[in-house]
């Protein structure tokens, strides 16, 4: 399967990959991607989810962007 990229999403050149980090962090990598209309509460929901995951002792990274 070939992956295509556009001008907005491009691969990053890095030697650190998820398979190297997962054992070090002792957790399985997971991406949650919210889509929807402007003002629908995606960022609010993402923030609440991050709070809950951190409360459970998981490491998180929240990326919020608008275009």
PDB file of N, CA, C and O in Angstrom:
ATOM      1  N   UNK A   1       0.847  -1.182   0.000  1.00  0.00           N
ATOM      2  CA  UNK A   1       0.000   0.000   0.000  1.00  0.00           C
ATOM      3  C   UNK A   1       0.887   1.237   0.000  1.00  0.00           C
ATOM      4  O   UNK A   1       1.753   1.400   0.832  1.00  0.00           O
ATOM      5  N   UNK A   2       0.681   2.114  -0.926  1.00  0.00           N
ATOM      6  CA  UNK A   2       1.475   3.334  -1.034  1.00  0.00           C
ATOM      7  C   UNK A   2       0.815   4.465  -0.251  1.00  0.00           C
ATOM      8  O   UNK A   2      -0.392   4.650  -0.295  1.00  0.00           O
ATOM      9  N   UNK A   3       1.643   5.188   0.505  1.00  0.00           N
ATOM     10  CA  UNK A   3       1.144   6.319   1.268  1.00  0.00           C
ATOM     11  C   UNK A   3       1.388   7.588   0.480  1.00  0.00           C
ATOM     12  O   UNK A   3       2.469   7.793  -0.055  1.00  0.00           O
ATOM     13  N   UNK A   4       0.388   8.433   0.373  1.00  0.00           N
ATOM     14  CA  UNK A   4       0.567   9.701  -0.328  1.00  0.00           C
ATOM     15  C   UNK A   4       0.496  10.837   0.677  1.00  0.00           C
ATOM     16  O   UNK A   4      -0.171  10.757   1.707  1.00  0.00           O
ATOM     17  N   UNK A   5       1.211  11.897   0.390  1.00  0.00           N
ATOM     18  CA  UNK A   5       1.265  13.061   1.254  1.00  0.00           C
ATOM     19  C   UNK A   5       0.937  14.292   0.437  1.00  0.00           C
ATOM     20  O   UNK A   5       1.121  14.320  -0.770  1.00  0.00           O
ATOM     21  N   UNK A   6       0.446  15.326   1.105  1.00  0.00           N
ATOM     22  CA  UNK A   6       0.219  16.589   0.424  1.00  0.00           C
ATOM     23  C   UNK A   6       1.122  17.649   1.036  1.00  0.00           C
ATOM     24  O   UNK A   6       2.006  17.330   1.834  1.00  0.00           O
ATOM     25  N   UNK A   7       0.934  18.903   0.702  1.00  0.00           N
ATOM     26  CA  UNK A   7       1.797  19.970   1.205  1.00  0.00           C
ATOM     27  C   UNK A   7       1.629  20.208   2.702  1.00  0.00           C
ATOM     28  O   UNK A   7       2.476  20.812   3.333  1.00  0.00           O
ATOM     29  N   UNK A   8       0.537  19.735   3.274  1.00  0.00           N
ATOM     30  CA  UNK A   8       0.256  19.973   4.685  1.00  0.00           C
ATOM     31  C   UNK A   8       0.804  18.863   5.571  1.00  0.00           C
ATOM     32  O   UNK A   8       1.305  19.122   6.652  1.00  0.00           O
ATOM     33  N   UNK A   9       0.714  17.622   5.122  1.00  0.00           N
ATOM     34  CA  UNK A   9       1.167  16.485   5.916  1.00  0.00           C
ATOM     35  C   UNK A   9       2.352  15.843   5.214  1.00  0.00           C
ATOM     36  O   UNK A   9       2.226  15.360   4.094  1.00  0.00           O
ATOM     37  N   UNK A  10       3.487  15.869   5.887  1.00  0.00           N
ATOM     38  CA  UNK A  10       4.698  15.290   5.310  1.00  0.00           C
ATOM     39  C   UNK A  10       5.384  14.425   6.365  1.00  0.00           C
ATOM     40  O   UNK A  10       5.279  14.690   7.564  1.00  0.00           O
ATOM     41  N   UNK A  11       6.086  13.381   5.944  1.00  0.00           N
ATOM     42  CA  UNK A  11       6.778  12.539   6.917  1.00  0.00           C
ATOM     43  C   UNK A  11       7.967  13.293   7.527  1.00  0.00           C
ATOM     44  O   UNK A  11       8.595  14.113   6.860  1.00  0.00           O
ATOM     45  N   UNK A  12       8.248  13.020   8.778  1.00  0.00           N
ATOM     46  CA  UNK A  12       9.388  13.634   9.458  1.00  0.00           C
ATOM     47  C   UNK A  12      10.555  12.662   9.437  1.00  0.00           C
ATOM     48  O   UNK A  12      10.380  11.470   9.672  1.00  0.00           O
ATOM     49  N   UNK A  13      11.738  13.174   9.142  1.00  0.00           N
ATOM     50  CA  UNK A  13      12.937  12.346   9.150  1.00  0.00           C
ATOM     51  C   UNK A  13      13.409  12.217  10.594  1.00  0.00           C
ATOM     52  O   UNK A  13      13.822  13.193  11.207  1.00  0.00           O
ATOM     53  N   UNK A  14      13.309  11.020  11.148  1.00  0.00           N
ATOM     54  CA  UNK A  14      13.721  10.794  12.528  1.00  0.00           C
ATOM     55  C   UNK A  14      14.201   9.360  12.705  1.00  0.00           C
ATOM     56  O   UNK A  14      13.774   8.469  11.974  1.00  0.00           O
ATOM     57  N   UNK A  15      15.091   9.174  13.643  1.00  0.00           N
ATOM     58  CA  UNK A  15      15.570   7.825  13.949  1.00  0.00           C
ATOM     59  C   UNK A  15      14.788   7.216  15.103  1.00  0.00           C
ATOM     60  O   UNK A  15      14.913   6.051  15.396  1.00  0.00           O
ATOM     61  N   UNK A  16      13.962   8.034  15.750  1.00  0.00           N
ATOM     62  CA  UNK A  16      13.152   7.558  16.861  1.00  0.00           C
ATOM     63  C   UNK A  16      11.787   7.163  16.310  1.00  0.00           C
ATOM     64  O   UNK A  16      11.102   7.968  15.705  1.00  0.00           O
ATOM     65  N   UNK A  17      11.414   5.930  16.500  1.00  0.00           N
ATOM     66  CA  UNK A  17      10.123   5.448  16.013  1.00  0.00           C
ATOM     67  C   UNK A  17       9.339   4.854  17.178  1.00  0.00           C
ATOM     68  O   UNK A  17       9.899   4.503  18.213  1.00  0.00           O
ATOM     69  N   UNK A  18       8.039   4.765  17.001  1.00  0.00           N
ATOM     70  CA  UNK A  18       7.166   4.271  18.053  1.00  0.00           C
ATOM     71  C   UNK A  18       7.566   2.917  18.603  1.00  0.00           C
ATOM     72  O   UNK A  18       7.454   2.662  19.798  1.00  0.00           O
ATOM     73  N   UNK A  19       8.050   2.042  17.728  1.00  0.00           N
ATOM     74  CA  UNK A  19       8.425   0.707  18.198  1.00  0.00           C
ATOM     75  C   UNK A  19       9.606   0.757  19.160  1.00  0.00           C
ATOM     76  O   UNK A  19       9.788  -0.142  19.975  1.00  0.00           O
ATOM     77  N   UNK A  20      10.421   1.824  19.084  1.00  0.00           N
ATOM     78  CA  UNK A  20      11.528   1.995  20.029  1.00  0.00           C
ATOM     79  C   UNK A  20      11.037   2.603  21.336  1.00  0.00           C
ATOM     80  O   UNK A  20      11.580   2.323  22.399  1.00  0.00           O
ATOM     81  N   UNK A  21      10.048   3.470  21.267  1.00  0.00           N
ATOM     82  CA  UNK A  21       9.581   4.189  22.438  1.00  0.00           C
ATOM     83  C   UNK A  21       8.600   3.400  23.294  1.00  0.00           C
ATOM     84  O   UNK A  21       8.574   3.548  24.512  1.00  0.00           O
ATOM     85  N   UNK A  22       7.771   2.588  22.673  1.00  0.00           N
ATOM     86  CA  UNK A  22       6.727   1.875  23.404  1.00  0.00           C
ATOM     87  C   UNK A  22       7.276   1.062  24.577  1.00  0.00           C
ATOM     88  O   UNK A  22       6.767   1.190  25.697  1.00  0.00           O
ATOM     89  N   UNK A  23       8.304   0.237  24.379  1.00  0.00           N
ATOM     90  CA  UNK A  23       8.815  -0.528  25.525  1.00  0.00           C
ATOM     91  C   UNK A  23       9.416   0.387  26.606  1.00  0.00           C
ATOM     92  O   UNK A  23       9.271   0.124  27.793  1.00  0.00           O
ATOM     93  N   UNK A  24      10.054   1.459  26.188  1.00  0.00           N
ATOM     94  CA  UNK A  24      10.664   2.385  27.137  1.00  0.00           C
ATOM     95  C   UNK A  24       9.600   3.055  28.002  1.00  0.00           C
ATOM     96  O   UNK A  24       9.770   3.251  29.191  1.00  0.00           O
ATOM     97  N   UNK A  25       8.467   3.396  27.398  1.00  0.00           N
ATOM     98  CA  UNK A  25       7.384   4.057  28.124  1.00  0.00           C
ATOM     99  C   UNK A  25       6.428   3.060  28.766  1.00  0.00           C
ATOM    100  O   UNK A  25       5.522   3.441  29.490  1.00  0.00           O
ATOM    101  N   UNK A  26       6.597   1.796  28.457  1.00  0.00           N
ATOM    102  CA  UNK A  26       5.760   0.720  28.976  1.00  0.00           C
ATOM    103  C   UNK A  26       4.280   0.956  28.682  1.00  0.00           C
ATOM    104  O   UNK A  26       3.414   0.786  29.536  1.00  0.00           O
ATOM    105  N   UNK A  27       3.997   1.407  27.474  1.00  0.00           N
ATOM    106  CA  UNK A  27       2.614   1.521  27.027  1.00  0.00           C
ATOM    107  C   UNK A  27       2.551   1.370  25.519  1.00  0.00           C
ATOM    108  O   UNK A  27       3.552   1.504  24.836  1.00  0.00           O
ATOM    109  N   UNK A  28       1.386   1.058  25.015  1.00  0.00           N
ATOM    110  CA  UNK A  28       1.161   0.829  23.590  1.00  0.00           C
ATOM    111  C   UNK A  28       0.783   2.147  22.926  1.00  0.00           C
ATOM    112  O   UNK A  28      -0.074   2.879  23.420  1.00  0.00           O
ATOM    113  N   UNK A  29       1.393   2.491  21.789  1.00  0.00           N
ATOM    114  CA  UNK A  29       1.043   3.740  21.114  1.00  0.00           C
ATOM    115  C   UNK A  29      -0.379   3.695  20.549  1.00  0.00           C
ATOM    116  O   UNK A  29      -0.859   2.649  20.119  1.00  0.00           O
ATOM    117  N   UNK A  30      -1.038   4.840  20.575  1.00  0.00           N
ATOM    118  CA  UNK A  30      -2.402   4.946  20.067  1.00  0.00           C
ATOM    119  C   UNK A  30      -2.648   6.378  19.618  1.00  0.00           C
ATOM    120  O   UNK A  30      -2.221   7.323  20.280  1.00  0.00           O
ATOM    121  N   UNK A  31      -3.319   6.538  18.503  1.00  0.00           N
ATOM    122  CA  UNK A  31      -3.696   7.860  18.006  1.00  0.00           C
ATOM    123  C   UNK A  31      -5.217   7.950  18.022  1.00  0.00           C
ATOM    124  O   UNK A  31      -5.894   7.049  17.545  1.00  0.00           O
ATOM    125  N   UNK A  32      -5.723   9.033  18.577  1.00  0.00           N
ATOM    126  CA  UNK A  32      -7.159   9.322  18.545  1.00  0.00           C
ATOM    127  C   UNK A  32      -7.314  10.606  17.751  1.00  0.00           C
ATOM    128  O   UNK A  32      -6.717  11.627  18.091  1.00  0.00           O
ATOM    129  N   UNK A  33      -8.091  10.561  16.682  1.00  0.00           N
ATOM    130  CA  UNK A  33      -8.221  11.686  15.767  1.00  0.00           C
ATOM    131  C   UNK A  33      -9.682  12.105  15.734  1.00  0.00           C
ATOM    132  O   UNK A  33     -10.539  11.346  15.293  1.00  0.00           O
ATOM    133  N   UNK A  34      -9.958  13.322  16.200  1.00  0.00           N
ATOM    134  CA  UNK A  34     -11.330  13.831  16.185  1.00  0.00           C
ATOM    135  C   UNK A  34     -11.540  14.693  14.954  1.00  0.00           C
ATOM    136  O   UNK A  34     -10.710  15.557  14.651  1.00  0.00           O
ATOM    137  N   UNK A  35     -12.636  14.471  14.256  1.00  0.00           N
ATOM    138  CA  UNK A  35     -13.002  15.313  13.120  1.00  0.00           C
ATOM    139  C   UNK A  35     -14.429  15.796  13.327  1.00  0.00           C
ATOM    140  O   UNK A  35     -15.208  15.159  14.034  1.00  0.00           O
ATOM    141  N   UNK A  36     -14.750  16.914  12.725  1.00  0.00           N
ATOM    142  CA  UNK A  36     -16.108  17.416  12.837  1.00  0.00           C
ATOM    143  C   UNK A  36     -16.189  18.888  12.503  1.00  0.00           C
ATOM    144  O   UNK A  36     -15.200  19.526  12.160  1.00  0.00           O
ATOM    145  N   UNK A  37     -17.363  19.406  12.647  1.00  0.00           N
ATOM    146  CA  UNK A  37     -17.632  20.806  12.318  1.00  0.00           C
ATOM    147  C   UNK A  37     -16.951  21.745  13.307  1.00  0.00           C
ATOM    148  O   UNK A  37     -16.712  21.380  14.462  1.00  0.00           O
ATOM    149  N   UNK A  38     -16.690  22.949  12.839  1.00  0.00           N
ATOM    150  CA  UNK A  38     -16.124  23.987  13.696  1.00  0.00           C
ATOM    151  C   UNK A  38     -17.072  24.248  14.862  1.00  0.00           C
ATOM    152  O   UNK A  38     -18.284  24.356  14.681  1.00  0.00           O
ATOM    153  N   UNK A  39     -16.512  24.337  16.060  1.00  0.00           N
ATOM    154  CA  UNK A  39     -17.323  24.612  17.238  1.00  0.00           C
ATOM    155  C   UNK A  39     -18.060  23.409  17.799  1.00  0.00           C
ATOM    156  O   UNK A  39     -18.880  23.552  18.702  1.00  0.00           O
ATOM    157  N   UNK A  40     -17.775  22.215  17.285  1.00  0.00           N
ATOM    158  CA  UNK A  40     -18.494  21.015  17.727  1.00  0.00           C
ATOM    159  C   UNK A  40     -17.987  20.464  19.053  1.00  0.00           C
ATOM    160  O   UNK A  40     -18.610  19.571  19.617  1.00  0.00           O
ATOM    161  N   UNK A  41     -16.852  20.965  19.540  1.00  0.00           N
ATOM    162  CA  UNK A  41     -16.328  20.509  20.823  1.00  0.00           C
ATOM    163  C   UNK A  41     -15.185  19.513  20.731  1.00  0.00           C
ATOM    164  O   UNK A  41     -14.880  18.834  21.714  1.00  0.00           O
ATOM    165  N   UNK A  42     -14.539  19.416  19.577  1.00  0.00           N
ATOM    166  CA  UNK A  42     -13.450  18.465  19.403  1.00  0.00           C
ATOM    167  C   UNK A  42     -12.299  18.743  20.365  1.00  0.00           C
ATOM    168  O   UNK A  42     -11.799  17.830  21.019  1.00  0.00           O
ATOM    169  N   UNK A  43     -11.890  19.997  20.473  1.00  0.00           N
ATOM    170  CA  UNK A  43     -10.778  20.355  21.366  1.00  0.00           C
ATOM    171  C   UNK A  43     -11.156  20.139  22.820  1.00  0.00           C
ATOM    172  O   UNK A  43     -10.335  19.671  23.622  1.00  0.00           O
ATOM    173  N   UNK A  44     -12.372  20.449  23.171  1.00  0.00           N
ATOM    174  CA  UNK A  44     -12.847  20.244  24.544  1.00  0.00           C
ATOM    175  C   UNK A  44     -12.829  18.765  24.886  1.00  0.00           C
ATOM    176  O   UNK A  44     -12.337  18.354  25.952  1.00  0.00           O
ATOM    177  N   UNK A  45     -13.351  17.942  24.000  1.00  0.00           N
ATOM    178  CA  UNK A  45     -13.373  16.502  24.214  1.00  0.00           C
ATOM    179  C   UNK A  45     -11.951  15.946  24.299  1.00  0.00           C
ATOM    180  O   UNK A  45     -11.643  15.125  25.166  1.00  0.00           O
ATOM    181  N   UNK A  46     -11.068  16.414  23.421  1.00  0.00           N
ATOM    182  CA  UNK A  46      -9.680  15.958  23.430  1.00  0.00           C
ATOM    183  C   UNK A  46      -9.001  16.317  24.749  1.00  0.00           C
ATOM    184  O   UNK A  46      -8.263  15.506  25.320  1.00  0.00           O
ATOM    185  N   UNK A  47      -9.260  17.514  25.261  1.00  0.00           N
ATOM    186  CA  UNK A  47      -8.671  17.937  26.537  1.00  0.00           C
ATOM    187  C   UNK A  47      -9.178  17.081  27.694  1.00  0.00           C
ATOM    188  O   UNK A  47      -8.408  16.691  28.577  1.00  0.00           O
ATOM    189  N   UNK A  48     -10.469  16.789  27.692  1.00  0.00           N
ATOM    190  CA  UNK A  48     -11.040  15.934  28.739  1.00  0.00           C
ATOM    191  C   UNK A  48     -10.465  14.524  28.675  1.00  0.00           C
ATOM    192  O   UNK A  48     -10.171  13.907  29.709  1.00  0.00           O
ATOM    193  N   UNK A  49     -10.305  13.998  27.471  1.00  0.00           N
ATOM    194  CA  UNK A  49      -9.724  12.672  27.303  1.00  0.00           C
ATOM    195  C   UNK A  49      -8.281  12.660  27.799  1.00  0.00           C
ATOM    196  O   UNK A  49      -7.860  11.736  28.497  1.00  0.00           O
ATOM    197  N   UNK A  50      -7.528  13.702  27.465  1.00  0.00           N
ATOM    198  CA  UNK A  50      -6.142  13.776  27.926  1.00  0.00           C
ATOM    199  C   UNK A  50      -6.077  13.809  29.453  1.00  0.00           C
ATOM    200  O   UNK A  50      -5.261  13.121  30.063  1.00  0.00           O
ATOM    201  N   UNK A  51      -6.942  14.594  30.075  1.00  0.00           N
ATOM    202  CA  UNK A  51      -6.997  14.645  31.543  1.00  0.00           C
ATOM    203  C   UNK A  51      -7.240  13.263  32.134  1.00  0.00           C
ATOM    204  O   UNK A  51      -6.582  12.866  33.101  1.00  0.00           O
ATOM    205  N   UNK A  52      -8.196  12.547  31.573  1.00  0.00           N
ATOM    206  CA  UNK A  52      -8.531  11.214  32.084  1.00  0.00           C
ATOM    207  C   UNK A  52      -7.374  10.242  31.903  1.00  0.00           C
ATOM    208  O   UNK A  52      -7.044   9.466  32.813  1.00  0.00           O
ATOM    209  N   UNK A  53      -6.736  10.268  30.738  1.00  0.00           N
ATOM    210  CA  UNK A  53      -5.615   9.359  30.490  1.00  0.00           C
ATOM    211  C   UNK A  53      -4.449   9.659  31.427  1.00  0.00           C
ATOM    212  O   UNK A  53      -3.818   8.744  31.961  1.00  0.00           O
ATOM    213  N   UNK A  54      -4.173  10.937  31.628  1.00  0.00           N
ATOM    214  CA  UNK A  54      -3.097  11.310  32.559  1.00  0.00           C
ATOM    215  C   UNK A  54      -3.446  10.914  33.987  1.00  0.00           C
ATOM    216  O   UNK A  54      -2.579  10.492  34.744  1.00  0.00           O
ATOM    217  N   UNK A  55      -4.710  11.045  34.368  1.00  0.00           N
ATOM    218  CA  UNK A  55      -5.148  10.637  35.706  1.00  0.00           C
ATOM    219  C   UNK A  55      -4.929   9.137  35.911  1.00  0.00           C
ATOM    220  O   UNK A  55      -4.718   8.682  37.037  1.00  0.00           O
ATOM    221  N   UNK A  56      -4.946   8.399  34.812  1.00  0.00           N
ATOM    222  CA  UNK A  56      -4.705   6.948  34.881  1.00  0.00           C
ATOM    223  C   UNK A  56      -3.231   6.611  34.762  1.00  0.00           C
ATOM    224  O   UNK A  56      -2.849   5.447  34.655  1.00  0.00           O
ATOM    225  N   UNK A  57      -2.384   7.635  34.739  1.00  0.00           N
ATOM    226  CA  UNK A  57      -0.940   7.415  34.713  1.00  0.00           C
ATOM    227  C   UNK A  57      -0.338   7.206  33.344  1.00  0.00           C
ATOM    228  O   UNK A  57       0.809   6.782  33.229  1.00  0.00           O
ATOM    229  N   UNK A  58      -1.092   7.514  32.288  1.00  0.00           N
ATOM    230  CA  UNK A  58      -0.574   7.344  30.928  1.00  0.00           C
ATOM    231  C   UNK A  58       0.072   8.634  30.433  1.00  0.00           C
ATOM    232  O   UNK A  58      -0.338   9.734  30.803  1.00  0.00           O
ATOM    233  N   UNK A  59       1.061   8.479  29.597  1.00  0.00           N
ATOM    234  CA  UNK A  59       1.708   9.636  28.983  1.00  0.00           C
ATOM    235  C   UNK A  59       0.917  10.018  27.742  1.00  0.00           C
ATOM    236  O   UNK A  59       0.546   9.163  26.948  1.00  0.00           O
ATOM    237  N   UNK A  60       0.680  11.307  27.583  1.00  0.00           N
ATOM    238  CA  UNK A  60      -0.128  11.769  26.452  1.00  0.00           C
ATOM    239  C   UNK A  60       0.549  12.930  25.756  1.00  0.00           C
ATOM    240  O   UNK A  60       1.453  13.575  26.301  1.00  0.00           O
ATOM    241  N   UNK A  61       0.105  13.196  24.545  1.00  0.00           N
ATOM    242  CA  UNK A  61       0.517  14.365  23.790  1.00  0.00           C
ATOM    243  C   UNK A  61      -0.705  14.853  23.041  1.00  0.00           C
ATOM    244  O   UNK A  61      -1.318  14.090  22.283  1.00  0.00           O
ATOM    245  N   UNK A  62      -1.067  16.085  23.271  1.00  0.00           N
ATOM    246  CA  UNK A  62      -2.262  16.659  22.632  1.00  0.00           C
ATOM    247  C   UNK A  62      -1.833  17.659  21.576  1.00  0.00           C
ATOM    248  O   UNK A  62      -1.107  18.601  21.872  1.00  0.00           O
ATOM    249  N   UNK A  63      -2.281  17.453  20.362  1.00  0.00           N
ATOM    250  CA  UNK A  63      -1.999  18.367  19.258  1.00  0.00           C
ATOM    251  C   UNK A  63      -3.334  18.874  18.739  1.00  0.00           C
ATOM    252  O   UNK A  63      -4.157  18.095  18.260  1.00  0.00           O
ATOM    253  N   UNK A  64      -3.557  20.180  18.868  1.00  0.00           N
ATOM    254  CA  UNK A  64      -4.787  20.792  18.392  1.00  0.00           C
ATOM    255  C   UNK A  64      -4.405  21.808  17.330  1.00  0.00           C
ATOM    256  O   UNK A  64      -3.540  22.647  17.542  1.00  0.00           O
ATOM    257  N   UNK A  65      -5.049  21.730  16.204  1.00  0.00           N
ATOM    258  CA  UNK A  65      -4.755  22.670  15.120  1.00  0.00           C
ATOM    259  C   UNK A  65      -6.040  22.995  14.389  1.00  0.00           C
ATOM    260  O   UNK A  65      -6.990  22.232  14.396  1.00  0.00           O
ATOM    261  N   UNK A  66      -6.068  24.136  13.781  1.00  0.00           N
ATOM    262  CA  UNK A  66      -7.212  24.498  12.943  1.00  0.00           C
ATOM    263  C   UNK A  66      -6.668  24.990  11.620  1.00  0.00           C
ATOM    264  O   UNK A  66      -5.562  25.487  11.527  1.00  0.00           O
ATOM    265  N   UNK A  67      -7.457  24.840  10.601  1.00  0.00           N
ATOM    266  CA  UNK A  67      -6.988  25.237   9.265  1.00  0.00           C
ATOM    267  C   UNK A  67      -8.116  25.900   8.547  1.00  0.00           C
ATOM    268  O   UNK A  67      -9.232  25.562   8.593  1.00  0.00           O
TER     269      UNK A  67
END
